[in-house]
Amino acid sequence: GENVEQHPSTLSVQEGDSAVIKCTYSDSASNYFPWYKQELGKRPQLIIDIRSNVGEKKDQRIAVTLNKTAKHFSLHITETQPEDSAVYFCAATISKINAGKSTFGDGTTLTVKP
Amino acid sequence: GAVVSQHPSWVICKSGTSVKIECRSLDFQATTMFWYRQFPKQSLMLMATSNEGSKATYEQGVEKDKFLINHASLTLSTLTVTSAHPEDSSFYICSAGGGNNGELFFGEGSRLTVL
């Protein structure tokens, strides 16, 4: 089955700096890679996703890059703000319609210091 | 966006009792819902896929007789933790895909504490 590894487990940055979270996956059949943000005590929410036919996707301060050959993808947050503080999970699965069966990374706790 | 609601948000029960958690899709129909377990500072682990009108599909290592799932309608799935024990204490989250783009939405989660 799929195995997703996520690094780092914790990340602390100063407000305004960039944050990068990296994930690797093992199953070459995976083609959909979502990222979820989970604030303390709240539900995970999709913040950005990427399909394997795309190398990069950007949405305002958030971007995701994918290297399908190397089987790794990364989340980039620029100009971080305190409200970006949360746990971020990467995931991998065959397709978006199978997102519920994603294999999730272990999460990265991001702390943005004001 | 589509909303998935979970109830109760927290529950405390005595060892040996059963607890039911509900997951509802509020503004869309969900033929499939998913149940996860999340330990502190750990990831979401898929427990089972709930299928409307048919049996749930359980992941390897998940006891189907322990975690009963019922998906009786297109908007409601229930997870019943039977004969709960302290090791069943955890955060349980459901999800469902909805909307035109199929985005996955999560419930608020239910924190179960078994004394």
XYZ file of C-alpha atoms in Angstrom:
229
model
C 0.000 0.000 0.000
C 0.860 3.663 -0.041
C 3.258 5.110 2.495
C 3.525 8.850 3.026
C 6.303 10.437 5.019
C 6.160 14.051 6.087
C 8.884 16.350 7.371
C 9.467 18.188 9.553
C 7.147 17.188 12.368
C 7.408 20.649 13.882
C 8.333 23.946 12.294
C 8.668 27.329 13.894
C 9.110 30.466 11.807
C 9.025 34.183 12.350
C 6.071 36.091 10.978
C 6.768 37.103 7.409
C 9.189 34.258 6.745
C 8.462 31.325 4.463
C 7.624 27.801 5.559
C 8.221 24.625 3.592
C 6.825 21.200 4.403
C 7.916 18.162 2.442
C 6.304 14.810 1.785
C 7.360 11.676 -0.014
C 5.147 8.855 -1.185
C 5.810 5.323 -2.298
C 3.021 4.293 -4.665
C 3.591 5.422 -8.241
C -0.134 4.914 -8.878
C -0.958 7.921 -6.681
C -2.037 10.886 -8.767
C -3.794 13.229 -6.352
C -2.046 15.034 -3.521
C -4.104 17.238 -1.183
C -2.892 19.308 1.728
C -5.057 19.864 4.788
C -4.825 22.419 7.560
C -6.114 21.513 10.995
C -6.303 24.229 13.608
C -6.341 23.190 17.225
C -9.604 21.454 18.084
C -11.040 21.952 14.625
C -11.664 19.852 11.556
C -9.077 19.377 8.815
C -9.727 21.603 5.821
C -8.393 21.314 2.309
C -6.114 24.246 1.521
C -4.609 23.218 -1.783
C -4.221 20.133 -3.928
C -2.305 19.046 -6.984
C -2.715 16.368 -9.595
C 0.148 14.443 -11.109
C -0.171 16.098 -14.498
C 0.851 19.416 -12.943
C 4.229 20.316 -11.473
C 3.217 23.331 -9.481
C 0.083 25.061 -8.275
C -0.252 28.353 -6.480
C -3.040 30.017 -4.557
C -2.077 33.403 -3.119
C 0.516 32.731 -0.385
C 0.312 28.969 -0.711
C 1.967 26.849 -3.367
C 2.499 23.151 -3.869
C 5.139 21.522 -6.025
C 5.213 17.939 -7.211
C 8.063 15.844 -8.524
C 6.404 12.665 -9.706
C 9.646 11.059 -10.775
C 11.150 11.441 -7.331
C 7.796 10.853 -5.631
C 7.866 13.927 -3.481
C 5.725 17.009 -3.089
C 6.041 20.100 -0.974
C 3.897 22.841 0.520
C 5.252 26.370 0.469
C 3.732 29.158 2.538
C 5.134 32.628 1.953
C 4.787 35.718 4.123
C 3.581 33.622 7.030
C 1.102 35.067 9.488
C 0.208 33.956 13.038
C -3.100 32.590 11.745
C -1.135 30.134 9.628
C -0.236 28.350 12.856
C -1.814 24.905 12.673
C -1.087 21.279 11.887
C -0.656 20.591 8.190
C -1.192 17.152 6.673
C -0.162 15.983 3.255
C -1.913 13.050 1.636
C -1.719 10.872 -1.429
C -4.277 8.814 -3.278
C -5.182 7.578 -6.739
C -7.609 10.334 -7.628
C -9.651 13.153 -6.130
C -12.734 11.008 -6.047
C -10.790 8.659 -3.758
C -9.658 11.450 -1.450
C -11.455 9.817 1.462
C -9.102 6.864 1.219
C -5.975 8.965 1.149
C -2.893 7.935 3.019
C -1.995 10.850 5.262
C 1.363 12.045 6.441
C 1.938 12.345 10.163
C 1.453 16.080 10.138
C 3.600 19.150 10.670
C 2.889 21.520 13.518
C 3.628 24.996 12.204
C 4.068 27.822 14.662
C 4.354 31.356 13.345
C 5.804 33.709 15.916
C 4.595 37.305 15.775
C -18.908 24.945 0.742
C -20.364 21.588 1.635
C -20.702 20.909 5.334
C -20.302 17.702 7.233
C -21.566 17.724 10.788
C -20.565 15.295 13.484
C -22.244 14.676 16.822
C -21.450 14.520 19.652
C -18.276 16.609 19.701
C -17.197 14.900 22.881
C -18.406 12.022 24.975
C -17.282 10.365 28.171
C -18.464 6.865 28.918
C -17.803 4.012 31.259
C -15.872 0.975 30.191
C -18.143 -1.674 28.711
C -20.769 0.682 27.370
C -21.437 1.506 23.729
C -21.225 4.919 22.143
C -22.784 6.106 18.899
C -21.330 8.915 16.811
C -23.285 10.480 13.972
C -21.947 11.984 10.778
C -24.265 14.008 8.584
C -23.813 15.668 5.226
C -25.889 18.802 5.569
C -26.236 20.095 2.050
C -25.329 17.235 -0.226
C -25.949 13.538 -0.595
C -23.102 11.235 0.265
C -23.247 7.648 -0.903
C -19.864 7.140 0.691
C -18.511 8.457 3.965
C -15.271 7.716 5.724
C -14.381 7.187 9.353
C -10.954 7.937 10.791
C -9.245 7.709 14.087
C -6.709 10.291 15.164
C -4.377 9.870 18.104
C -2.801 12.933 19.733
C -0.222 14.563 17.502
C -0.662 11.831 14.918
C -2.216 11.517 11.539
C -5.640 10.443 10.396
C -5.957 6.696 10.122
C -8.748 5.439 7.896
C -10.857 2.931 9.784
C -13.596 2.161 7.324
C -15.556 3.305 4.326
C -19.263 3.652 4.952
C -21.441 2.756 1.970
C -25.066 3.823 1.770
C -27.330 0.823 1.629
C -24.602 -1.758 1.941
C -21.959 -3.037 4.325
C -19.060 -0.895 5.333
C -15.576 -1.736 4.135
C -13.095 -1.966 6.972
C -9.370 -1.361 6.811
C -7.011 -4.092 7.840
C -6.754 -4.431 11.581
C -10.036 -2.689 12.347
C -12.534 -4.916 14.138
C -15.872 -4.640 12.400
C -17.720 -6.068 15.375
C -16.107 -3.483 17.603
C -16.757 -0.505 15.368
C -20.224 -0.880 13.892
C -21.004 1.357 10.959
C -24.432 2.033 9.571
C -25.139 4.197 6.549
C -28.895 4.132 6.415
C -29.463 7.222 4.307
C -27.645 9.431 1.842
C -26.979 11.997 4.534
C -26.246 9.990 7.652
C -23.612 7.512 8.722
C -23.169 6.301 12.288
C -20.205 4.746 14.048
C -20.945 2.744 17.175
C -18.052 1.828 19.422
C -19.290 -1.285 21.174
C -18.176 -2.395 24.613
C -15.811 0.522 24.783
C -12.533 0.245 26.688
C -10.011 2.899 27.694
C -7.823 2.035 24.700
C -10.695 3.094 22.444
C -10.323 6.639 23.732
C -9.454 8.748 20.729
C -10.566 11.450 18.344
C -12.891 10.058 15.682
C -13.483 12.041 12.498
C -15.732 11.398 9.541
C -15.547 12.783 6.043
C -17.563 12.838 2.872
C -16.940 14.017 -0.652
C -19.424 16.472 -2.036
C -20.115 19.216 -4.471
C -19.343 19.436 -8.118
C -15.611 19.263 -7.654
C -15.707 16.327 -5.256
C -13.760 18.062 -2.506
C -13.486 16.062 0.687
C -15.085 17.636 3.751
C -14.471 16.580 7.314
C -16.728 16.582 10.311
C -15.763 18.443 13.467
C -14.610 15.250 15.095
C -15.760 13.466 18.236
C -13.492 13.028 21.208
C -14.263 9.804 23.027
C -12.979 9.219 26.529
C -13.606 5.834 28.064
C -13.167 5.671 31.818
